[in-house]
Amino acid sequence: MKVLVLGAGNVGRAIAWDLREEFDVHVGDVSEERLKTVSEFATTLKVNAANFDELVEVMKGFELVVGALPGRFGYQSVKAAIRAGVDMVDVSFMPENPLELRDEAERAQVTIIFDAGFAPGLSHILMGRIWQEMDELKEGYIYVGGLPKEPRPPLYYRITWSPKDLIEEYTRPARVIRDGQITSIDPFERIERVSIGDFEFEAFVSDGLRSLLESVRADRLEEWTLRWPGHLEKMKVLRELGFFKPEHVDNTLDVIVPLMSYESPDFSIMRVIGKGTLDGEPKEIGYLLYDEERGGFTSMARVTGFTAAIVSRLVAEGGCIYGVIPPEILGMRIDTFTRITQELAERGITIERWENAPPGDS
């Protein structure tokens, strides 16, 4: 099967590497320099994702497309896949709602699985499994972060993904469920301290629930993104001073990206908690993931790219219906949930399940 991976960045490279032995993998990107990083294990081609017609024509030559582009190209890429009549798995943090394309995808008889990375993605798969295991989910919380093990001042963060998508997290209103209703709040409305095991983080509410807002019923549902202490207050000040406005953000990134570009191994951490009832009794179920950089890939590339690659195999095997499918559906199905978590474990990404008491909390 011919597979096209769109995007030769850290995540796209991990996806292509993971699929290389089972598929005829091609990687498309506008940057020839990035394409060189994948040329040893994939066929490369120059593709301009900003050109919709070009994207459609390129996609027609493949049986499956895996999108690993920045969020601003995500929705257009999904529309191009539907126009080309090809299945697609996408990890971009697109601001649009791809579920709006559900009818078009069904008519074209293609399968689109969006947000199939780490968070959103694996976070939704875990929350979907929790929701399925309970009679009623009252509260759900996702705590997630990808961080350097050796943070450096002044921003205590290392860039391992799209810088513009990072800023989007701080500027896009965060949609949550409170009192059973969807509401939007300022991501910096409240900065909290969060302890997970021996780690002490600061956290802000982020707009990562996305399709969970429609597919999971709860009284309260929130995603919190984790950062090392000292980062968020500085980013909040920059936002308040207008440095993240569209007309200024490119200049701002020119200044702050070098401050977040340095050598340090990274790690990924996620805790997903659901509180509700089962058989009339209170029930709490949770999952804990911790992963470190290894094998030539950042941890963020591993947890995002390998998750997308595993989901891509499910689609390639015809294991998913036509239409636009949110990732939590894969968690609600025990067969796909088991497949994904087992294959992640084979890649050294282990997920610990617990009930009623989070492991290792201080």
mmCIF file of C-alpha atoms in Angstrom:
data_model
loop_
_atom_site.group_PDB
_atom_site.id
_atom_site.type_symbol
_atom_site.label_atom_id
_atom_site.label_comp_id
_atom_site.label_asym_id
_atom_site.label_seq_id
_atom_site.Cartn_x
_atom_site.Cartn_y
_atom_site.Cartn_z
ATOM 1 C CA MET A 1 0.000 0.000 0.000
ATOM 2 C CA LYS A 2 1.264 3.479 -0.905
ATOM 3 C CA VAL A 3 1.132 5.861 2.056
ATOM 4 C CA LEU A 4 1.806 9.597 1.956
ATOM 5 C CA VAL A 5 2.979 11.293 5.148
ATOM 6 C CA LEU A 6 2.440 15.041 4.882
ATOM 7 C CA GLY A 7 5.092 16.874 6.859
ATOM 8 C CA ALA A 8 8.740 15.939 7.431
ATOM 9 C CA GLY A 9 9.110 17.509 10.855
ATOM 10 C CA ASN A 10 9.816 15.575 14.060
ATOM 11 C CA VAL A 11 6.373 13.952 14.148
ATOM 12 C CA GLY A 12 6.164 13.204 10.433
ATOM 13 C CA ARG A 13 9.599 11.584 10.549
ATOM 14 C CA ALA A 14 8.513 9.308 13.430
ATOM 15 C CA ILE A 15 5.353 8.301 11.559
ATOM 16 C CA ALA A 16 7.257 7.478 8.365
ATOM 17 C CA TRP A 17 9.920 5.522 10.246
ATOM 18 C CA ASP A 18 7.313 3.455 12.083
ATOM 19 C CA LEU A 19 5.440 2.587 8.864
ATOM 20 C CA ARG A 20 8.480 2.041 6.663
ATOM 21 C CA GLU A 21 8.674 -1.769 6.795
ATOM 22 C CA GLU A 22 5.013 -2.512 6.051
ATOM 23 C CA PHE A 23 4.123 0.173 3.523
ATOM 24 C CA ASP A 24 5.512 1.998 0.525
ATOM 25 C CA VAL A 25 6.036 5.249 2.433
ATOM 26 C CA HIS A 26 6.387 8.634 0.752
ATOM 27 C CA VAL A 27 6.901 11.884 2.662
ATOM 28 C CA GLY A 28 5.821 15.247 1.293
ATOM 29 C CA ASP A 29 6.995 18.635 2.515
ATOM 30 C CA VAL A 30 7.722 22.066 1.066
ATOM 31 C CA SER A 31 11.190 22.085 2.681
ATOM 32 C CA GLU A 32 13.917 20.145 0.900
ATOM 33 C CA GLU A 33 16.068 20.395 4.024
ATOM 34 C CA ARG A 34 13.427 18.596 6.126
ATOM 35 C CA LEU A 35 12.906 16.015 3.394
ATOM 36 C CA LYS A 36 16.589 15.067 3.638
ATOM 37 C CA THR A 37 16.014 13.873 7.218
ATOM 38 C CA VAL A 38 13.637 11.126 6.029
ATOM 39 C CA SER A 39 15.265 10.209 2.715
ATOM 40 C CA GLU A 40 17.050 7.154 4.171
ATOM 41 C CA PHE A 41 13.809 5.266 4.832
ATOM 42 C CA ALA A 42 11.122 6.956 2.691
ATOM 43 C CA THR A 43 10.631 8.321 -0.799
ATOM 44 C CA THR A 44 10.441 12.112 -0.706
ATOM 45 C CA LEU A 45 8.511 14.608 -2.782
ATOM 46 C CA LYS A 46 8.137 18.359 -2.594
ATOM 47 C CA VAL A 47 4.547 19.354 -1.802
ATOM 48 C CA ASN A 48 3.088 22.765 -1.083
ATOM 49 C CA ALA A 49 0.232 22.134 1.342
ATOM 50 C CA ALA A 50 -0.956 25.718 0.904
ATOM 51 C CA ASN A 51 -1.957 24.898 -2.692
ATOM 52 C CA PHE A 52 -5.251 22.999 -2.423
ATOM 53 C CA ASP A 53 -5.412 21.820 -6.037
ATOM 54 C CA GLU A 54 -1.831 20.574 -5.935
ATOM 55 C CA LEU A 55 -2.564 18.739 -2.690
ATOM 56 C CA VAL A 56 -5.579 16.986 -4.183
ATOM 57 C CA GLU A 57 -3.648 15.837 -7.240
ATOM 58 C CA VAL A 58 -0.767 14.518 -5.150
ATOM 59 C CA MET A 59 -3.114 12.646 -2.799
ATOM 60 C CA LYS A 60 -4.800 10.849 -5.709
ATOM 61 C CA GLY A 61 -1.660 8.773 -6.137
ATOM 62 C CA PHE A 62 -1.951 7.218 -2.676
ATOM 63 C CA GLU A 63 -4.237 4.866 -0.762
ATOM 64 C CA LEU A 64 -3.712 6.473 2.650
ATOM 65 C CA VAL A 65 -2.554 9.917 3.769
ATOM 66 C CA VAL A 66 -1.206 10.726 7.228
ATOM 67 C CA GLY A 67 -1.215 14.433 8.041
ATOM 68 C CA ALA A 68 1.550 15.804 10.266
ATOM 69 C CA LEU A 69 1.370 19.456 9.250
ATOM 70 C CA PRO A 70 0.910 22.557 11.421
ATOM 71 C CA GLY A 71 -2.678 23.197 12.472
ATOM 72 C CA ARG A 72 -3.287 25.955 9.934
ATOM 73 C CA PHE A 73 -3.061 23.334 7.140
ATOM 74 C CA GLY A 74 -5.080 20.616 8.838
ATOM 75 C CA TYR A 75 -8.625 21.387 7.727
ATOM 76 C CA GLN A 76 -7.591 22.056 4.134
ATOM 77 C CA SER A 77 -5.664 18.768 4.078
ATOM 78 C CA VAL A 78 -8.706 16.831 5.265
ATOM 79 C CA LYS A 79 -10.871 18.498 2.619
ATOM 80 C CA ALA A 80 -8.260 17.640 -0.010
ATOM 81 C CA ALA A 81 -8.260 13.982 1.077
ATOM 82 C CA ILE A 82 -12.039 13.823 0.733
ATOM 83 C CA ARG A 83 -11.855 15.465 -2.700
ATOM 84 C CA ALA A 84 -9.161 12.972 -3.737
ATOM 85 C CA GLY A 85 -11.153 10.035 -2.379
ATOM 86 C CA VAL A 86 -8.377 8.791 -0.082
ATOM 87 C CA ASP A 87 -8.458 7.780 3.593
ATOM 88 C CA MET A 88 -6.625 10.047 6.017
ATOM 89 C CA VAL A 89 -5.289 10.060 9.563
ATOM 90 C CA ASP A 90 -4.393 13.524 10.859
ATOM 91 C CA VAL A 91 -2.566 14.858 13.924
ATOM 92 C CA SER A 92 -2.715 18.608 13.278
ATOM 93 C CA PHE A 93 -4.147 20.908 15.943
ATOM 94 C CA MET A 94 -6.559 22.548 13.500
ATOM 95 C CA PRO A 95 -8.808 25.337 14.849
ATOM 96 C CA GLU A 96 -11.740 24.221 12.668
ATOM 97 C CA ASN A 97 -14.130 21.367 13.494
ATOM 98 C CA PRO A 98 -13.509 18.472 11.056
ATOM 99 C CA LEU A 99 -16.787 16.836 12.100
ATOM 100 C CA GLU A 100 -18.442 19.411 9.822
ATOM 101 C CA LEU A 101 -17.057 17.347 6.921
ATOM 102 C CA ARG A 102 -18.711 14.124 8.073
ATOM 103 C CA ASP A 103 -21.363 14.010 5.333
ATOM 104 C CA GLU A 104 -18.824 14.786 2.608
ATOM 105 C CA ALA A 105 -16.546 11.990 3.799
ATOM 106 C CA GLU A 106 -19.402 9.482 3.913
ATOM 107 C CA ARG A 107 -20.481 10.386 0.383
ATOM 108 C CA ALA A 108 -16.903 9.998 -0.823
ATOM 109 C CA GLN A 109 -16.656 6.665 1.052
ATOM 110 C CA VAL A 110 -13.453 7.624 2.820
ATOM 111 C CA THR A 111 -12.366 7.292 6.425
ATOM 112 C CA ILE A 112 -10.958 10.346 8.205
ATOM 113 C CA ILE A 113 -9.601 10.027 11.736
ATOM 114 C CA PHE A 114 -8.533 13.401 13.092
ATOM 115 C CA ASP A 115 -6.640 14.423 16.240
ATOM 116 C CA ALA A 116 -4.899 11.037 16.151
ATOM 117 C CA GLY A 117 -1.753 12.060 18.005
ATOM 118 C CA PHE A 118 -0.897 12.486 21.690
ATOM 119 C CA ALA A 119 -3.145 15.260 22.983
ATOM 120 C CA PRO A 120 -5.530 15.544 21.346
ATOM 121 C CA GLY A 121 -5.477 11.895 20.382
ATOM 122 C CA LEU A 122 -4.309 9.377 22.939
ATOM 123 C CA SER A 123 -5.851 11.597 25.606
ATOM 124 C CA HIS A 124 -9.240 11.141 23.912
ATOM 125 C CA ILE A 125 -8.737 7.411 23.463
ATOM 126 C CA LEU A 126 -8.129 7.031 27.210
ATOM 127 C CA MET A 127 -11.075 9.249 28.152
ATOM 128 C CA GLY A 128 -13.292 7.332 25.740
ATOM 129 C CA ARG A 129 -12.361 4.051 27.458
ATOM 130 C CA ILE A 130 -13.092 5.527 30.903
ATOM 131 C CA TRP A 131 -16.465 6.833 29.715
ATOM 132 C CA GLN A 132 -17.327 3.410 28.280
ATOM 133 C CA GLU A 133 -16.461 1.620 31.542
ATOM 134 C CA MET A 134 -18.774 3.705 33.723
ATOM 135 C CA ASP A 135 -22.530 3.906 34.032
ATOM 136 C CA GLU A 136 -22.215 7.673 34.459
ATOM 137 C CA LEU A 137 -19.208 9.960 34.131
ATOM 138 C CA LYS A 138 -19.539 12.970 36.389
ATOM 139 C CA GLU A 139 -16.062 14.513 36.066
ATOM 140 C CA GLY A 140 -13.177 14.017 33.661
ATOM 141 C CA TYR A 141 -9.735 15.626 33.725
ATOM 142 C CA ILE A 142 -6.805 15.390 31.328
ATOM 143 C CA TYR A 143 -3.387 16.598 32.516
ATOM 144 C CA VAL A 144 -0.764 16.513 29.799
ATOM 145 C CA GLY A 145 2.633 17.948 29.007
ATOM 146 C CA GLY A 146 5.700 17.512 26.825
ATOM 147 C CA LEU A 147 8.675 19.079 28.590
ATOM 148 C CA PRO A 148 12.470 19.279 28.632
ATOM 149 C CA LYS A 149 14.160 17.256 31.364
ATOM 150 C CA GLU A 150 16.678 20.074 31.772
ATOM 151 C CA PRO A 151 14.664 23.306 31.437
ATOM 152 C CA ARG A 152 16.553 26.537 30.879
ATOM 153 C CA PRO A 153 15.616 30.084 31.817
ATOM 154 C CA PRO A 154 14.057 32.414 30.992
ATOM 155 C CA LEU A 155 11.113 30.425 29.564
ATOM 156 C CA TYR A 156 11.781 26.902 30.920
ATOM 157 C CA TYR A 157 10.407 25.260 27.793
ATOM 158 C CA ARG A 158 11.857 23.589 24.710
ATOM 159 C CA ILE A 159 10.191 23.741 21.293
ATOM 160 C CA THR A 160 9.562 20.226 19.906
ATOM 161 C CA TRP A 161 6.573 21.027 17.658
ATOM 162 C CA SER A 162 5.067 23.891 15.661
ATOM 163 C CA PRO A 163 5.838 27.223 17.411
ATOM 164 C CA LYS A 164 2.664 28.820 16.016
ATOM 165 C CA ASP A 165 0.563 25.968 17.353
ATOM 166 C CA LEU A 166 2.216 26.493 20.740
ATOM 167 C CA ILE A 167 1.150 30.151 20.772
ATOM 168 C CA GLU A 168 -2.325 29.051 19.657
ATOM 169 C CA GLU A 169 -2.673 27.183 22.951
ATOM 170 C CA TYR A 170 -2.204 30.445 24.854
ATOM 171 C CA THR A 171 -4.523 32.568 22.719
ATOM 172 C CA ARG A 172 -7.405 30.298 21.703
ATOM 173 C CA PRO A 173 -10.315 30.311 24.215
ATOM 174 C CA ALA A 174 -10.473 26.971 26.007
ATOM 175 C CA ARG A 175 -13.754 25.088 25.712
ATOM 176 C CA VAL A 176 -14.679 23.023 28.759
ATOM 177 C CA ILE A 177 -17.800 21.475 30.261
ATOM 178 C CA ARG A 178 -18.973 22.902 33.550
ATOM 179 C CA ASP A 179 -22.322 22.097 35.131
ATOM 180 C CA GLY A 180 -23.037 19.968 32.090
ATOM 181 C CA GLN A 181 -22.745 22.897 29.663
ATOM 182 C CA ILE A 182 -20.047 23.771 27.143
ATOM 183 C CA THR A 183 -18.426 27.086 27.990
ATOM 184 C CA SER A 184 -15.353 28.981 26.793
ATOM 185 C CA ILE A 185 -12.812 30.427 29.204
ATOM 186 C CA ASP A 186 -9.539 32.322 28.987
ATOM 187 C CA PRO A 187 -6.692 29.753 29.040
ATOM 188 C CA PHE A 188 -4.909 31.961 31.553
ATOM 189 C CA GLU A 189 -7.998 32.446 33.711
ATOM 190 C CA ARG A 190 -6.256 30.418 36.399
ATOM 191 C CA ILE A 191 -2.741 29.016 36.662
ATOM 192 C CA GLU A 192 -2.570 26.111 39.110
ATOM 193 C CA ARG A 193 0.139 23.983 40.684
ATOM 194 C CA VAL A 194 -0.195 20.260 39.916
ATOM 195 C CA SER A 195 1.741 17.376 41.515
ATOM 196 C CA ILE A 196 2.201 14.087 39.663
ATOM 197 C CA GLY A 197 4.527 11.692 41.433
ATOM 198 C CA ASP A 198 7.739 13.549 42.223
ATOM 199 C CA PHE A 199 7.005 16.265 39.661
ATOM 200 C CA GLU A 200 5.695 19.730 40.462
ATOM 201 C CA PHE A 201 4.139 21.540 37.505
ATOM 202 C CA GLU A 202 2.099 24.603 36.772
ATOM 203 C CA ALA A 203 -0.918 24.128 34.542
ATOM 204 C CA PHE A 204 -3.454 26.059 32.500
ATOM 205 C CA VAL A 205 -6.766 25.036 30.960
ATOM 206 C CA SER A 206 -6.248 24.358 27.240
ATOM 207 C CA ASP A 207 -8.599 23.912 24.302
ATOM 208 C CA GLY A 208 -7.838 20.242 23.797
ATOM 209 C CA LEU A 209 -11.195 18.594 24.489
ATOM 210 C CA ARG A 210 -12.479 19.294 20.978
ATOM 211 C CA SER A 211 -14.678 16.348 19.892
ATOM 212 C CA LEU A 212 -14.986 15.122 23.497
ATOM 213 C CA LEU A 213 -17.296 18.084 24.051
ATOM 214 C CA GLU A 214 -19.843 16.370 21.798
ATOM 215 C CA SER A 215 -19.208 12.676 22.353
ATOM 216 C CA VAL A 216 -18.780 12.412 26.132
ATOM 217 C CA ARG A 217 -21.457 13.501 28.583
ATOM 218 C CA ALA A 218 -20.250 14.755 31.970
ATOM 219 C CA ASP A 219 -20.974 17.449 34.523
ATOM 220 C CA ARG A 220 -17.386 18.669 34.319
ATOM 221 C CA LEU A 221 -14.733 17.967 31.696
ATOM 222 C CA GLU A 222 -11.418 19.805 31.354
ATOM 223 C CA GLU A 223 -7.961 19.514 29.806
ATOM 224 C CA TRP A 224 -5.003 21.031 31.639
ATOM 225 C CA THR A 225 -1.615 21.481 29.946
ATOM 226 C CA LEU A 226 1.478 21.142 32.135
ATOM 227 C CA ARG A 227 4.533 23.396 32.128
ATOM 228 C CA TRP A 228 7.543 23.844 34.379
ATOM 229 C CA PRO A 229 7.014 26.613 36.955
ATOM 230 C CA GLY A 230 8.070 30.018 35.642
ATOM 231 C CA HIS A 231 6.890 29.616 32.054
ATOM 232 C CA LEU A 232 3.215 30.516 32.057
ATOM 233 C CA GLU A 233 3.382 33.870 33.827
ATOM 234 C CA LYS A 234 5.913 35.112 31.273
ATOM 235 C CA MET A 235 3.766 33.917 28.363
ATOM 236 C CA LYS A 236 0.726 35.542 29.966
ATOM 237 C CA VAL A 237 2.540 38.888 30.141
ATOM 238 C CA LEU A 238 3.602 38.619 26.484
ATOM 239 C CA ARG A 239 0.015 37.912 25.488
ATOM 240 C CA GLU A 240 -1.361 40.787 27.549
ATOM 241 C CA LEU A 241 1.147 43.172 25.950
ATOM 242 C CA GLY A 242 -0.091 42.168 22.486
ATOM 243 C CA PHE A 243 2.975 40.219 21.350
ATOM 244 C CA PHE A 244 0.814 37.244 20.298
ATOM 245 C CA LYS A 245 -1.524 39.249 18.071
ATOM 246 C CA PRO A 246 -1.489 38.028 14.443
ATOM 247 C CA GLU A 247 0.308 41.119 13.201
ATOM 248 C CA HIS A 248 3.084 40.706 15.814
ATOM 249 C CA VAL A 249 3.392 36.953 16.388
ATOM 250 C CA ASP A 250 6.026 36.294 13.683
ATOM 251 C CA ASN A 251 8.352 38.909 15.156
ATOM 252 C CA THR A 252 7.677 37.583 18.642
ATOM 253 C CA LEU A 253 8.554 34.059 17.564
ATOM 254 C CA ASP A 254 11.807 35.353 16.059
ATOM 255 C CA VAL A 255 12.765 36.447 19.566
ATOM 256 C CA ILE A 256 11.406 33.691 21.811
ATOM 257 C CA VAL A 257 11.934 30.564 19.686
ATOM 258 C CA PRO A 258 15.754 30.757 20.033
ATOM 259 C CA LEU A 259 15.240 30.948 23.807
ATOM 260 C CA MET A 260 13.333 27.651 23.620
ATOM 261 C CA SER A 261 15.661 25.922 21.141
ATOM 262 C CA TYR A 262 18.402 24.053 22.962
ATOM 263 C CA GLU A 263 19.628 20.532 23.548
ATOM 264 C CA SER A 264 17.814 18.701 26.317
ATOM 265 C CA PRO A 265 16.151 15.309 26.333
ATOM 266 C CA ASP A 266 12.392 15.683 26.605
ATOM 267 C CA PHE A 267 9.696 13.653 28.296
ATOM 268 C CA SER A 268 5.948 13.312 27.909
ATOM 269 C CA ILE A 269 3.517 12.856 30.761
ATOM 270 C CA MET A 270 -0.237 12.375 30.807
ATOM 271 C CA ARG A 271 -2.747 11.643 33.536
ATOM 272 C CA VAL A 272 -6.376 11.052 32.564
ATOM 273 C CA ILE A 273 -8.946 10.757 35.360
ATOM 274 C CA GLY A 274 -12.632 9.961 35.303
ATOM 275 C CA LYS A 275 -14.954 10.126 38.303
ATOM 276 C CA GLY A 276 -18.472 8.740 38.220
ATOM 277 C CA THR A 277 -20.568 5.730 39.180
ATOM 278 C CA LEU A 278 -20.661 2.039 38.331
ATOM 279 C CA ASP A 279 -23.403 -0.280 39.589
ATOM 280 C CA GLY A 280 -24.626 2.495 41.857
ATOM 281 C CA GLU A 281 -21.247 2.957 43.576
ATOM 282 C CA PRO A 282 -18.719 5.799 43.242
ATOM 283 C CA LYS A 283 -15.971 4.913 40.783
ATOM 284 C CA GLU A 284 -12.701 6.552 39.800
ATOM 285 C CA ILE A 285 -10.604 5.279 36.892
ATOM 286 C CA GLY A 286 -7.379 6.745 35.640
ATOM 287 C CA TYR A 287 -4.467 6.228 33.280
ATOM 288 C CA LEU A 288 -0.900 7.420 33.667
ATOM 289 C CA LEU A 289 1.681 7.652 30.872
ATOM 290 C CA TYR A 290 5.327 8.649 31.140
ATOM 291 C CA ASP A 291 7.782 8.485 28.230
ATOM 292 C CA GLU A 292 11.282 9.766 27.543
ATOM 293 C CA GLU A 293 13.271 10.641 24.420
ATOM 294 C CA ARG A 294 15.005 7.643 22.882
ATOM 295 C CA GLY A 295 15.914 5.925 19.634
ATOM 296 C CA GLY A 296 16.720 9.184 17.871
ATOM 297 C CA PHE A 297 13.224 10.608 18.391
ATOM 298 C CA THR A 298 11.997 13.180 20.873
ATOM 299 C CA SER A 299 9.424 11.828 23.281
ATOM 300 C CA MET A 300 6.800 14.144 21.800
ATOM 301 C CA ALA A 301 7.541 12.724 18.347
ATOM 302 C CA ARG A 302 7.264 9.197 19.767
ATOM 303 C CA VAL A 303 3.955 9.558 21.595
ATOM 304 C CA THR A 304 2.409 11.576 18.762
ATOM 305 C CA GLY A 305 3.915 9.863 15.734
ATOM 306 C CA PHE A 306 3.706 6.275 16.936
ATOM 307 C CA THR A 307 0.090 6.717 18.015
ATOM 308 C CA ALA A 308 -0.743 8.095 14.566
ATOM 309 C CA ALA A 309 1.119 5.235 12.878
ATOM 310 C CA ILE A 310 -0.805 2.613 14.846
ATOM 311 C CA VAL A 311 -4.117 4.288 14.026
ATOM 312 C CA SER A 312 -3.023 4.434 10.389
ATOM 313 C CA ARG A 313 -2.603 0.669 10.391
ATOM 314 C CA LEU A 314 -6.158 0.266 11.670
ATOM 315 C CA VAL A 315 -7.442 2.394 8.807
ATOM 316 C CA ALA A 316 -5.266 0.624 6.241
ATOM 317 C CA GLU A 317 -6.685 -2.716 7.377
ATOM 318 C CA GLY A 318 -10.228 -1.473 6.842
ATOM 319 C CA GLY A 319 -11.065 -1.573 10.526
ATOM 320 C CA CYS A 320 -12.959 1.730 10.572
ATOM 321 C CA ILE A 321 -16.222 2.862 9.004
ATOM 322 C CA TYR A 322 -16.540 5.614 6.399
ATOM 323 C CA GLY A 323 -16.883 9.151 7.656
ATOM 324 C CA VAL A 324 -15.076 11.512 10.012
ATOM 325 C CA ILE A 325 -14.200 9.674 13.216
ATOM 326 C CA PRO A 326 -13.008 11.270 16.470
ATOM 327 C CA PRO A 327 -10.259 9.373 18.314
ATOM 328 C CA GLU A 328 -12.326 8.652 21.427
ATOM 329 C CA ILE A 329 -14.392 6.181 19.389
ATOM 330 C CA LEU A 330 -11.234 4.049 19.175
ATOM 331 C CA GLY A 331 -11.094 4.081 22.968
ATOM 332 C CA MET A 332 -14.745 3.167 23.379
ATOM 333 C CA ARG A 333 -14.151 0.027 21.286
ATOM 334 C CA ILE A 334 -12.234 -2.476 23.411
ATOM 335 C CA ASP A 335 -10.634 -4.136 20.374
ATOM 336 C CA THR A 336 -9.100 -0.955 18.979
ATOM 337 C CA PHE A 337 -8.223 0.330 22.455
ATOM 338 C CA THR A 338 -6.363 -2.874 23.257
ATOM 339 C CA ARG A 339 -4.581 -2.855 19.906
ATOM 340 C CA ILE A 340 -3.385 0.724 20.311
ATOM 341 C CA THR A 341 -2.182 0.387 23.909
ATOM 342 C CA GLN A 342 -0.462 -2.948 23.259
ATOM 343 C CA GLU A 343 1.377 -1.649 20.209
ATOM 344 C CA LEU A 344 2.460 1.458 22.105
ATOM 345 C CA ALA A 345 3.826 -0.798 24.856
ATOM 346 C CA GLU A 346 5.829 -2.676 22.213
ATOM 347 C CA ARG A 347 7.454 0.669 21.391
ATOM 348 C CA GLY A 348 8.292 1.298 25.034
ATOM 349 C CA ILE A 349 5.346 3.624 25.705
ATOM 350 C CA THR A 350 3.553 2.108 28.668
ATOM 351 C CA ILE A 351 0.236 3.240 30.110
ATOM 352 C CA GLU A 352 -0.631 2.347 33.691
ATOM 353 C CA ARG A 353 -4.289 1.908 34.644
ATOM 354 C CA TRP A 354 -5.493 2.500 38.172
ATOM 355 C CA GLU A 355 -8.710 2.700 40.134
ATOM 356 C CA ASN A 356 -9.550 5.009 43.030
ATOM 357 C CA ALA A 357 -5.969 6.101 43.853
ATOM 358 C CA PRO A 358 -3.483 7.634 41.377
ATOM 359 C CA PRO A 359 -0.106 5.809 41.556
ATOM 360 C CA GLY A 360 2.885 7.612 42.940
ATOM 361 C CA ASP A 361 1.101 10.805 43.967
ATOM 362 C CA SER A 362 2.763 12.766 46.728
#
